[in-house]
PDB file of C-alpha atoms and ligand atoms in Angstrom:
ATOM      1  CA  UNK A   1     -39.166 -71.676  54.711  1.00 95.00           C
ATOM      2  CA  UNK A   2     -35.531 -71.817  53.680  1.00 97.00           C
ATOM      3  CA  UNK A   3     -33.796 -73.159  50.741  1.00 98.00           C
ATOM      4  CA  UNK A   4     -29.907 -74.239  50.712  1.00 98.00           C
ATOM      5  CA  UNK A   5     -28.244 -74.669  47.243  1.00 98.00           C
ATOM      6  CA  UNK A   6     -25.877 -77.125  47.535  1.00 98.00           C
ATOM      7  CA  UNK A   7     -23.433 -78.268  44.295  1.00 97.00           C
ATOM      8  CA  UNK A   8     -23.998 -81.885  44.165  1.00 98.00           C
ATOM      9  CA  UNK A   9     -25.462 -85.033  45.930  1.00 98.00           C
ATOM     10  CA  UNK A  10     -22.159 -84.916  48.323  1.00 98.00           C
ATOM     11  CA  UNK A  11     -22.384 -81.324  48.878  1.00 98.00           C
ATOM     12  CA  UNK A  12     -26.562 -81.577  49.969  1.00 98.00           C
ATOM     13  CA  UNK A  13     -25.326 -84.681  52.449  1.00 98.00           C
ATOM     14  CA  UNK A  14     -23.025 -82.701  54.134  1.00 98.00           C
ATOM     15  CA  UNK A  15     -25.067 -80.028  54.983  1.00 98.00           C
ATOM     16  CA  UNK A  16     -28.036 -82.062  55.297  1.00 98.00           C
ATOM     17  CA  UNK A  17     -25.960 -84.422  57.746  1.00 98.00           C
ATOM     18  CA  UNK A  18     -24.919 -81.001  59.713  1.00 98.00           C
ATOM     19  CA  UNK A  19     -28.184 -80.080  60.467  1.00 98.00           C
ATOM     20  CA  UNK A  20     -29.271 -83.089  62.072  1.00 98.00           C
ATOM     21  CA  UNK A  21     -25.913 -83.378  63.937  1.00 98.00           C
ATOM     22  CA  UNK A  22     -26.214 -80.183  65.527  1.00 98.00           C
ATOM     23  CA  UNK A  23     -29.814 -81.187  65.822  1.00 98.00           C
ATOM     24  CA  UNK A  24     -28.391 -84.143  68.225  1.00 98.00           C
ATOM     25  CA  UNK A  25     -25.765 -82.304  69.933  1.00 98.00           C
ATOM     26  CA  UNK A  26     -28.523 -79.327  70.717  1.00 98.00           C
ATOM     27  CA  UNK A  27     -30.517 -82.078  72.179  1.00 98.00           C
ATOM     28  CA  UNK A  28     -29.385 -85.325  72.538  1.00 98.00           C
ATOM     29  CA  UNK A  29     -32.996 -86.800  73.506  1.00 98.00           C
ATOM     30  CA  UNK A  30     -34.385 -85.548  69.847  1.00 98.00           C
ATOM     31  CA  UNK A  31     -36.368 -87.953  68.394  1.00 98.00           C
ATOM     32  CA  UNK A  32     -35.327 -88.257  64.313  1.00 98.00           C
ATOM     33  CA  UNK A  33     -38.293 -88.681  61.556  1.00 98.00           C
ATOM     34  CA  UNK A  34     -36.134 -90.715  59.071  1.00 98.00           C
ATOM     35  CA  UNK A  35     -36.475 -91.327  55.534  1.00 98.00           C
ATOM     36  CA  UNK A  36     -35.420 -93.948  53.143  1.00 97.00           C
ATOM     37  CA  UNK A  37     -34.337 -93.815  49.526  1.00 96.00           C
ATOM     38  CA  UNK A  38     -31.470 -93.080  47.456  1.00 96.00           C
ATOM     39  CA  UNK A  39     -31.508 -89.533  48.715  1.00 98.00           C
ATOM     40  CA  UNK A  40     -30.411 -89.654  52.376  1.00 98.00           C
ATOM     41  CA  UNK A  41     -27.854 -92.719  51.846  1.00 98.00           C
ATOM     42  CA  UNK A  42     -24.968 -89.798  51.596  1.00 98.00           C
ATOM     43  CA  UNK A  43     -26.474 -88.315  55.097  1.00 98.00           C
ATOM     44  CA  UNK A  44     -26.174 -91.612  57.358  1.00 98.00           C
ATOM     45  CA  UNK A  45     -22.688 -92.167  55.536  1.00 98.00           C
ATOM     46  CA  UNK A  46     -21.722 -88.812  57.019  1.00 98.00           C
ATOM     47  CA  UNK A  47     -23.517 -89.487  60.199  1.00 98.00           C
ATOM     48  CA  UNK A  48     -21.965 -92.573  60.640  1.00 98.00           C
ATOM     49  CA  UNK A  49     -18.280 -90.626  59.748  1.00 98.00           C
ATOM     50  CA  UNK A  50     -19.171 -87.986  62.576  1.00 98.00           C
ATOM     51  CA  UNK A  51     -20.296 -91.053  65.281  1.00 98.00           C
ATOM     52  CA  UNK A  52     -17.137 -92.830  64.628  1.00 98.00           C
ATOM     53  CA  UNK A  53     -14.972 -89.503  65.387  1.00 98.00           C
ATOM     54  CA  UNK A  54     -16.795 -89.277  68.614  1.00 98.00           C
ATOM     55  CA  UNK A  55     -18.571 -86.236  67.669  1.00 97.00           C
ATOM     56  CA  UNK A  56     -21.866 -87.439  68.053  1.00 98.00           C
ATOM     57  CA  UNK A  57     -23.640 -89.719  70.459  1.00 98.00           C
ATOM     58  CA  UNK A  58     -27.416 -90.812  69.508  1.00 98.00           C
ATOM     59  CA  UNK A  59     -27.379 -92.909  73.027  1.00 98.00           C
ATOM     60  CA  UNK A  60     -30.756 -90.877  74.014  1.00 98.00           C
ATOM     61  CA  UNK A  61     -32.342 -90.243  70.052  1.00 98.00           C
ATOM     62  CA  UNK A  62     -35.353 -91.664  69.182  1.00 98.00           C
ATOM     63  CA  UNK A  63     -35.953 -92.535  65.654  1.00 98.00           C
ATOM     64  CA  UNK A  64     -39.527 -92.849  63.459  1.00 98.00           C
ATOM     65  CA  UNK A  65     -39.448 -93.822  60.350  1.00 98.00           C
ATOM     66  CA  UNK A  66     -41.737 -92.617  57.547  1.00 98.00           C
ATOM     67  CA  UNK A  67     -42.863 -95.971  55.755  1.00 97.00           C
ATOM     68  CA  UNK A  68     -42.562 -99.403  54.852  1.00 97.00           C
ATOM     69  CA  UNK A  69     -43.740-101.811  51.805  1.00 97.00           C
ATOM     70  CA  UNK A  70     -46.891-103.652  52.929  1.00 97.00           C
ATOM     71  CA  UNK A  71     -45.657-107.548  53.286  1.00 96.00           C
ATOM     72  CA  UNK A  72     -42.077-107.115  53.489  1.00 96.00           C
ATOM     73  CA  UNK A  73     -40.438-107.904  56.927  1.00 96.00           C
ATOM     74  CA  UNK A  74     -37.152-106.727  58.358  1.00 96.00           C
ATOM     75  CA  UNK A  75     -35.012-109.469  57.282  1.00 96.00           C
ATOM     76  CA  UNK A  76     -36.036-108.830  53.564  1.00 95.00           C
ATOM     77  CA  UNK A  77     -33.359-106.597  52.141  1.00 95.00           C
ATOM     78  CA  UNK A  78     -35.559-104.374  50.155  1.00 95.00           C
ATOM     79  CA  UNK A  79     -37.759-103.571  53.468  1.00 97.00           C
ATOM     80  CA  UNK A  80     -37.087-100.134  54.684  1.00 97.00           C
ATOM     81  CA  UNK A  81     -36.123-101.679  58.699  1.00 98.00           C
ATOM     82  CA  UNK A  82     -33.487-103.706  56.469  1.00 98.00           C
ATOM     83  CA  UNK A  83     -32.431-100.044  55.059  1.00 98.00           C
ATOM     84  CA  UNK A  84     -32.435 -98.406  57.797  1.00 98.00           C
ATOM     85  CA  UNK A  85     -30.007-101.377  59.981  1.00 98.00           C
ATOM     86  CA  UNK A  86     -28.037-101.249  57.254  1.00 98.00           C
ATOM     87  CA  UNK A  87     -27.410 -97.593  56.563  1.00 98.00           C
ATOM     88  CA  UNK A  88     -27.772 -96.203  60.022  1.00 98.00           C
ATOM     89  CA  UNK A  89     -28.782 -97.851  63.312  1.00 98.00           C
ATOM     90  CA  UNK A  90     -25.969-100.647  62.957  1.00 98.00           C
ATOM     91  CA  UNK A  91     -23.362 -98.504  62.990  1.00 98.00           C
ATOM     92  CA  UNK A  92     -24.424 -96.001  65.602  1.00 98.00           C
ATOM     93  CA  UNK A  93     -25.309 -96.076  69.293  1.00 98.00           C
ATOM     94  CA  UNK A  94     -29.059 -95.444  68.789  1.00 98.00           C
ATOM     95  CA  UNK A  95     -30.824 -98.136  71.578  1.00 98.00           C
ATOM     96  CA  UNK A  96     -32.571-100.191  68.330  1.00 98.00           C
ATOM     97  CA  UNK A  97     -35.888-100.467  70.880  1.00 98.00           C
ATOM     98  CA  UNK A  98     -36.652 -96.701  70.290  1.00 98.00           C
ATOM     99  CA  UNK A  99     -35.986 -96.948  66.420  1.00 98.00           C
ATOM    100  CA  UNK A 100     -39.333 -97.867  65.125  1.00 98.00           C
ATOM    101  CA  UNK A 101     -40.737 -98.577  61.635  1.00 98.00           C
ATOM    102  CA  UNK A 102     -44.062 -99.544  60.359  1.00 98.00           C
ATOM    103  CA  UNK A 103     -44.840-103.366  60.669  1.00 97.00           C
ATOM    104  CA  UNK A 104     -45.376-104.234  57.165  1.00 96.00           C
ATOM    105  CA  UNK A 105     -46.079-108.050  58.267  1.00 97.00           C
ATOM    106  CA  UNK A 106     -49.476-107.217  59.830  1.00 97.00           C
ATOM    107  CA  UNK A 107     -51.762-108.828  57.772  1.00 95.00           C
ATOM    108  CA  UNK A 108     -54.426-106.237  58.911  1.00 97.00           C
ATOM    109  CA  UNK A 109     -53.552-102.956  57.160  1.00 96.00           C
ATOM    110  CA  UNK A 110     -55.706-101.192  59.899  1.00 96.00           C
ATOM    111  CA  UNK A 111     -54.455-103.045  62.664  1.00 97.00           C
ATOM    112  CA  UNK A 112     -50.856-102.204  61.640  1.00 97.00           C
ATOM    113  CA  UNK A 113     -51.638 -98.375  61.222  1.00 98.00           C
ATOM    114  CA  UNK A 114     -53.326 -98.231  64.601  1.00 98.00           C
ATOM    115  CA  UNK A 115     -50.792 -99.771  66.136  1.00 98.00           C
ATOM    116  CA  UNK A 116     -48.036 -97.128  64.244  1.00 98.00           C
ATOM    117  CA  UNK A 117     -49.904 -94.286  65.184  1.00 98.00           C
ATOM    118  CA  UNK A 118     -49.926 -95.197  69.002  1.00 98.00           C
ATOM    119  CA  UNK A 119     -45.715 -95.533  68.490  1.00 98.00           C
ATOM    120  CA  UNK A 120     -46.100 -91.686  67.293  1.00 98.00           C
ATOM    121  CA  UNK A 121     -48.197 -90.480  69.752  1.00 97.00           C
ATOM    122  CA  UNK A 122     -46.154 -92.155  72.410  1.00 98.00           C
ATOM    123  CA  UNK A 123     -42.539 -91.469  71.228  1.00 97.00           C
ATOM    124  CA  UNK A 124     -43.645 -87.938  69.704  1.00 91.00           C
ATOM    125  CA  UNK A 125     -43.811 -85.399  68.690  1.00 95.00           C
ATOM    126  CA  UNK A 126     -40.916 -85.551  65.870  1.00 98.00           C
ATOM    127  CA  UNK A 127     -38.548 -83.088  66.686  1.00 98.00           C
ATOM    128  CA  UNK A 128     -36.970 -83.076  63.295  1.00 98.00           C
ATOM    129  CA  UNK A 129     -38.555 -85.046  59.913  1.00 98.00           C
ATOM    130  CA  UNK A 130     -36.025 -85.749  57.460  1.00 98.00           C
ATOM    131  CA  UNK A 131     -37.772 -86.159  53.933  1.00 98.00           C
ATOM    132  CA  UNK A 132     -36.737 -87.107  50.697  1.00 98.00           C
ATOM    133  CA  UNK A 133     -39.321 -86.215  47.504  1.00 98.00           C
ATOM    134  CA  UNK A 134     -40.587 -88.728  44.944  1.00 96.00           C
ATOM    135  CA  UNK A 135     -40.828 -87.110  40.949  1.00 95.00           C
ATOM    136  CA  UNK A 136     -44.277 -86.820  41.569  1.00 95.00           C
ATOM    137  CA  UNK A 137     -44.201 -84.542  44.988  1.00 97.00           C
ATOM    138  CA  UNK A 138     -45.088 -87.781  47.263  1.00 96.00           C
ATOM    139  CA  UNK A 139     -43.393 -87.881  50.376  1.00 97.00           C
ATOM    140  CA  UNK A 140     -43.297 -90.801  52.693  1.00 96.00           C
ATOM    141  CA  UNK A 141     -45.771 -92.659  50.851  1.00 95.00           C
ATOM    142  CA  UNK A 142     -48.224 -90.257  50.478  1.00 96.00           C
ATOM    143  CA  UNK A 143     -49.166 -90.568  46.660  1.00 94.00           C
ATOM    144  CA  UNK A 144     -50.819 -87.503  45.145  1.00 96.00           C
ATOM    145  CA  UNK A 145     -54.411 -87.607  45.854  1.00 95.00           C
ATOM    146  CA  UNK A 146     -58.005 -85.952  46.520  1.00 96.00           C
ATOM    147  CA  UNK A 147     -57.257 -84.800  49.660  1.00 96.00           C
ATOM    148  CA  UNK A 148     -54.329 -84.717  52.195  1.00 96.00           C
ATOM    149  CA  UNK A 149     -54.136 -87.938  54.351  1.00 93.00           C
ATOM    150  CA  UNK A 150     -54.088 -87.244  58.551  1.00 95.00           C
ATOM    151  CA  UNK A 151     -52.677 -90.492  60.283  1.00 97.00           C
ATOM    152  CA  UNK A 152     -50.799 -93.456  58.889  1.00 98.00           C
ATOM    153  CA  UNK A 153     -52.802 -95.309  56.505  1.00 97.00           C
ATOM    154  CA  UNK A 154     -52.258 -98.002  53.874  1.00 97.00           C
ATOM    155  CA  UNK A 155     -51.489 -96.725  50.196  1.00 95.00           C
ATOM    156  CA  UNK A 156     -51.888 -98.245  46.401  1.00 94.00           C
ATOM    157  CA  UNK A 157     -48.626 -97.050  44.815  1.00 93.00           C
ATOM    158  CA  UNK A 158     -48.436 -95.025  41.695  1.00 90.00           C
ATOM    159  CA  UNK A 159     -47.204 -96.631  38.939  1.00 93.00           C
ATOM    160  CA  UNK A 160     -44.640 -93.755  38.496  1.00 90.00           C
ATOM    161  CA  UNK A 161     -43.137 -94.600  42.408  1.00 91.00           C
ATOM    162  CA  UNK A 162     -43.386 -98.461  41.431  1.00 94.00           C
ATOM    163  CA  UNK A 163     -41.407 -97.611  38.390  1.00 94.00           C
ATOM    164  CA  UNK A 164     -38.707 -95.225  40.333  1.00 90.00           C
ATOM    165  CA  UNK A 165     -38.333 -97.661  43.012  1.00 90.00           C
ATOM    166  CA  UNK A 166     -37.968-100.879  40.628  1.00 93.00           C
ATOM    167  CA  UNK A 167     -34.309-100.105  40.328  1.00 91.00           C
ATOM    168  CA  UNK A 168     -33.689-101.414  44.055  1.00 90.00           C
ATOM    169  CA  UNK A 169     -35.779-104.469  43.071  1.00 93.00           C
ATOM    170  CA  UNK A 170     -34.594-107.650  40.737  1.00 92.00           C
ATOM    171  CA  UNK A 171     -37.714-106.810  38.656  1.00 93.00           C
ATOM    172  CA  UNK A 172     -40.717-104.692  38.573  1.00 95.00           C
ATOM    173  CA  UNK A 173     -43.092-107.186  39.345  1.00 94.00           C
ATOM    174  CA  UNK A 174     -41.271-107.488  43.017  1.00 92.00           C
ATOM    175  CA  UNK A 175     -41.767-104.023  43.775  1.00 94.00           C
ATOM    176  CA  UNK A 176     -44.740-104.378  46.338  1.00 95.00           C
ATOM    177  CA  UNK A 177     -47.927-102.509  45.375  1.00 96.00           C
ATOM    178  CA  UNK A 178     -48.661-101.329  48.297  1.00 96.00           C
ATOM    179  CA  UNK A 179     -47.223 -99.539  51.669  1.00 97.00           C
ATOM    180  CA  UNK A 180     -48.079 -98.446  54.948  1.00 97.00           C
ATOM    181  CA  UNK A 181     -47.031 -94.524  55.623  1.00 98.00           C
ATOM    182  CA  UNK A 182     -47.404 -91.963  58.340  1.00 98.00           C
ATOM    183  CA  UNK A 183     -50.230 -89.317  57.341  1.00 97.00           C
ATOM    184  CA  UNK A 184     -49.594 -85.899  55.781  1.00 98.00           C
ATOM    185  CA  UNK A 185     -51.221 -85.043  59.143  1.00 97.00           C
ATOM    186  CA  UNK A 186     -48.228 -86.647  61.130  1.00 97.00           C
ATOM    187  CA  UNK A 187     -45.451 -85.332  59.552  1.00 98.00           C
ATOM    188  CA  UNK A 188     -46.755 -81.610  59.671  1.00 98.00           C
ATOM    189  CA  UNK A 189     -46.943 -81.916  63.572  1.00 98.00           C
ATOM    190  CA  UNK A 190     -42.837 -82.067  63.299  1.00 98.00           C
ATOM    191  CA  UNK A 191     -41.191 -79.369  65.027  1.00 98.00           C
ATOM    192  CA  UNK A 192     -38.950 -78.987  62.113  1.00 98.00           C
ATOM    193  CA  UNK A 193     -38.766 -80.590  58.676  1.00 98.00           C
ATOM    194  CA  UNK A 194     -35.345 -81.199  56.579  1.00 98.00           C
ATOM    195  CA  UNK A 195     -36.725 -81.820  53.420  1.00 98.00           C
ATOM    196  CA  UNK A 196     -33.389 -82.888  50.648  1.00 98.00           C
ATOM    197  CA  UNK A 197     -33.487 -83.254  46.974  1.00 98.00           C
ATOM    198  CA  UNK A 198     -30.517 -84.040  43.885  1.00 98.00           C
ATOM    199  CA  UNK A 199     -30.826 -84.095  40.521  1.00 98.00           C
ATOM    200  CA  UNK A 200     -32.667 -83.247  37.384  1.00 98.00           C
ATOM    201  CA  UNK A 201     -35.496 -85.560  37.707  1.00 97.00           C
ATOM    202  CA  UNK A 202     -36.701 -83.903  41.293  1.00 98.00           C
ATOM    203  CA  UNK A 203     -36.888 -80.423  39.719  1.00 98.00           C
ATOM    204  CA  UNK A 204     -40.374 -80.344  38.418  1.00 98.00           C
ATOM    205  CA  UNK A 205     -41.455 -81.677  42.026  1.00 98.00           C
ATOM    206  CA  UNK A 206     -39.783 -78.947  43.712  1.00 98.00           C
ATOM    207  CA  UNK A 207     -41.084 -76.524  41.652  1.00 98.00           C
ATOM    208  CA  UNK A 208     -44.364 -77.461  42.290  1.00 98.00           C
ATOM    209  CA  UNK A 209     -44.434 -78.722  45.940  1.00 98.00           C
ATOM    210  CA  UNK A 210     -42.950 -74.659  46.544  1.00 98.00           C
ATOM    211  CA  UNK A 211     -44.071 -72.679  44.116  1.00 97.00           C
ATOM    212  CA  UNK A 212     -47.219 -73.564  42.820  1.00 97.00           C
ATOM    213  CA  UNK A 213     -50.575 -74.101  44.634  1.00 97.00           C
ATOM    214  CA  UNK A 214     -51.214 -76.503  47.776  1.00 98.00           C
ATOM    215  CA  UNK A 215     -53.045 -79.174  46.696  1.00 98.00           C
ATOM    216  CA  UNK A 216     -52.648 -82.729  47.360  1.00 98.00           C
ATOM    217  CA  UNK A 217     -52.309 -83.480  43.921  1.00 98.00           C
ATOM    218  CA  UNK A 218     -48.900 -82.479  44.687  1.00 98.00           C
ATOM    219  CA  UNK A 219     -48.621 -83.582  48.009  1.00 98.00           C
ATOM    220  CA  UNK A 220     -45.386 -81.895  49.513  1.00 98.00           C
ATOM    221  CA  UNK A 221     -47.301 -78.641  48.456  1.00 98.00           C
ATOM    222  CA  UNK A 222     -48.684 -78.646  52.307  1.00 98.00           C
ATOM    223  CA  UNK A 223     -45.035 -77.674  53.369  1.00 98.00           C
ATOM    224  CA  UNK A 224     -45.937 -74.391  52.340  1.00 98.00           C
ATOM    225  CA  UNK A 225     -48.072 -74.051  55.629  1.00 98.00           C
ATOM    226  CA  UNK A 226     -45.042 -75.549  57.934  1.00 98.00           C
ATOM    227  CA  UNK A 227     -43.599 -72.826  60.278  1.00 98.00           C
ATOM    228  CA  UNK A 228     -39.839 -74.472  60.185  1.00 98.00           C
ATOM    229  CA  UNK A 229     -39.100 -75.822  57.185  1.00 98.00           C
ATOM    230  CA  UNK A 230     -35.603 -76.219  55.619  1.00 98.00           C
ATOM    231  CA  UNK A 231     -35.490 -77.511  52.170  1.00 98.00           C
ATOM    232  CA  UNK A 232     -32.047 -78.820  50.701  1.00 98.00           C
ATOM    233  CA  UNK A 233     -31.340 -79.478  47.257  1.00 98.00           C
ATOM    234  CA  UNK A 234     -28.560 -79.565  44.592  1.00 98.00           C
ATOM    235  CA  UNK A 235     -28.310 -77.427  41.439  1.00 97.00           C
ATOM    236  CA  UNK A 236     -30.472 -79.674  39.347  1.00 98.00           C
ATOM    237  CA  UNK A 237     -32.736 -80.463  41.839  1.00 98.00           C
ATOM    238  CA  UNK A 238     -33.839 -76.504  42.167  1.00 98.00           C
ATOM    239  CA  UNK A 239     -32.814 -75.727  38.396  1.00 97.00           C
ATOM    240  CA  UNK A 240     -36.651 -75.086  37.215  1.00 97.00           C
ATOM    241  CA  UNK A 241     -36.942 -73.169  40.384  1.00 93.00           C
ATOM    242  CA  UNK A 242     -35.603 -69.326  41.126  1.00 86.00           C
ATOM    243  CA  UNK A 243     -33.918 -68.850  44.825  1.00 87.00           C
ATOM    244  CA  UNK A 244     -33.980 -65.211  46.104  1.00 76.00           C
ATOM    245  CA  UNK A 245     -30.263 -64.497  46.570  1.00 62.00           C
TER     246      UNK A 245
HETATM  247  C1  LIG B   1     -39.701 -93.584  48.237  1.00 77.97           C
HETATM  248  C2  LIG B   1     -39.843 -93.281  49.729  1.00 77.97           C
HETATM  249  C3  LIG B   1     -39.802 -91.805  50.000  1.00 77.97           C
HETATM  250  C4  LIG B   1     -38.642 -91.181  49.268  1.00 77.97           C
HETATM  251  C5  LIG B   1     -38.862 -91.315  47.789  1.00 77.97           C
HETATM  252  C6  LIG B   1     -37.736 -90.722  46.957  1.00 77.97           C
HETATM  253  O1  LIG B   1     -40.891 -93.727  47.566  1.00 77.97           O
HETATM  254  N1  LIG B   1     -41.021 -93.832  50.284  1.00 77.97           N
HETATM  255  O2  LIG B   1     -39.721 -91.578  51.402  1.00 77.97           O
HETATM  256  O3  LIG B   1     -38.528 -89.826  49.603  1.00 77.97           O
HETATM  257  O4  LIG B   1     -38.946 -92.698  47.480  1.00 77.97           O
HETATM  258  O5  LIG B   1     -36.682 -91.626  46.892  1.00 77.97           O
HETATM  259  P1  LIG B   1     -35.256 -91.350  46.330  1.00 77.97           P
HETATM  260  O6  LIG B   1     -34.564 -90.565  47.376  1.00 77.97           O
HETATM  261  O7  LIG B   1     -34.655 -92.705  46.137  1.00 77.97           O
HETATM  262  O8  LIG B   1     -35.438 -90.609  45.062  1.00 77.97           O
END
């Protein structure tokens, strides 16, 4: 495992954004595992920057996303495909048939993670899983829990995530209650994982997800037993943390 200190949000983007360029340059056929939330907005603006320039060309990338609110379809701004058109795949050359996303319109929860899984296992394995962190270790949607989840499954949000997430809602009640995310399982089977983090309020998360024990309780604890792992964060973010210099 490696930790980067970066000195702010802009500062964790850029190098964040490097990695998976050179990612796509090394092999243009990757396929991305993409996350939403504040966090990687900064990394598709850069991405975007570099595509533009004509330094990158995502013609052959595949892309899997991590998640989406249970209910919410694409058109909906506050659905993660509605993110990710709008922060990514619209501005880049990525063929929008390989970029898939959870179906959060399914009515049958099962149904829709069967269906997701089948996308993985054909379009897999992720060659490299961008991930963001919640305050309370989640990643994707994985909420701390009894035991670490294997495929994609349907989750009951914590209150803390509704809560952290309200701000990109008109109100709290909006926020949907629950979401459909790939498994703890799934993500570990990613050749590499890019996992980014700014500010004060992810510190106690980080701290915990790579220094204390591996539990799901603290689900982005499992990293620990990844063989490629890259974890980026700003000064806050690793501020209750020491790095080895
Ligand atoms: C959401 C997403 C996660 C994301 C987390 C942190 O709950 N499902 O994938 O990592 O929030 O988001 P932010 O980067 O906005 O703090």
């Amino acid at each position: 495992m490696r930790f980067i200190q970066a000195k702010d949000y802009e500062d964790m983007s850029r190098i964040a954004a490097d990695i998976i360029a050179a990612q796509v340059i090394l092999k243009p056929d990757s396929v991305l595992g993409l996350a939403t939330g504040s966090s990687p907005e900064g990394i598709y603006r850069k991405l975007i920057e570099s595509y533009r320039k004509g330094e990158l060309d995502f013609g052959r990338a595949t892309s899997i996303n991590l998640d989406e609110y249970k209910g919410l379809d694409g058109e909906n701004s506050q659905s993660y495909r509605y993110y990710m058109d709008h922060q990514l795949f619209d501005f880049i050359n990525i063929d929008k048939k390989r970029t898939f996303v959870p179906d959060g319109t399914i009515e049958d929860a099962e149904e829709a993670c069967r269906i997701y899984d089948g996308i993985i296992r054909d379009n897999g394995p992720v060659t490299l899983q961008l991930l963001g962190i919640g305050c309370n270790g989640h990643i994707g949607f994985n909420e701390p829990a009894e035991e670490f989840s294997t495929g994609t499954h349907c989750v009951d949000l914590a209150e803390s995530t509704i809560s952290a997430n309200a701000r990109f809602f008109d109100s709290i009640e909006d926020v949907p209650r629950q979401a459909i995310t790939m498994g703890i399982g799934s993500i570990m089977q990613a050749e590499k994982i890019l996992l980014i983090a700014s500010g004060k309020s992810k510190a106690k998360a980080i701290k915990e997800a790579f220094r204390g024990k591996i539990t799901p309780k603290v689900p982005a604890s499992i990293l620990q037993l990844h063989k490629d792992v890259i974890v980026v964060g700003d000064v806050e973010a690793f501020s209750e943390m020491e790095l080895k210099q």
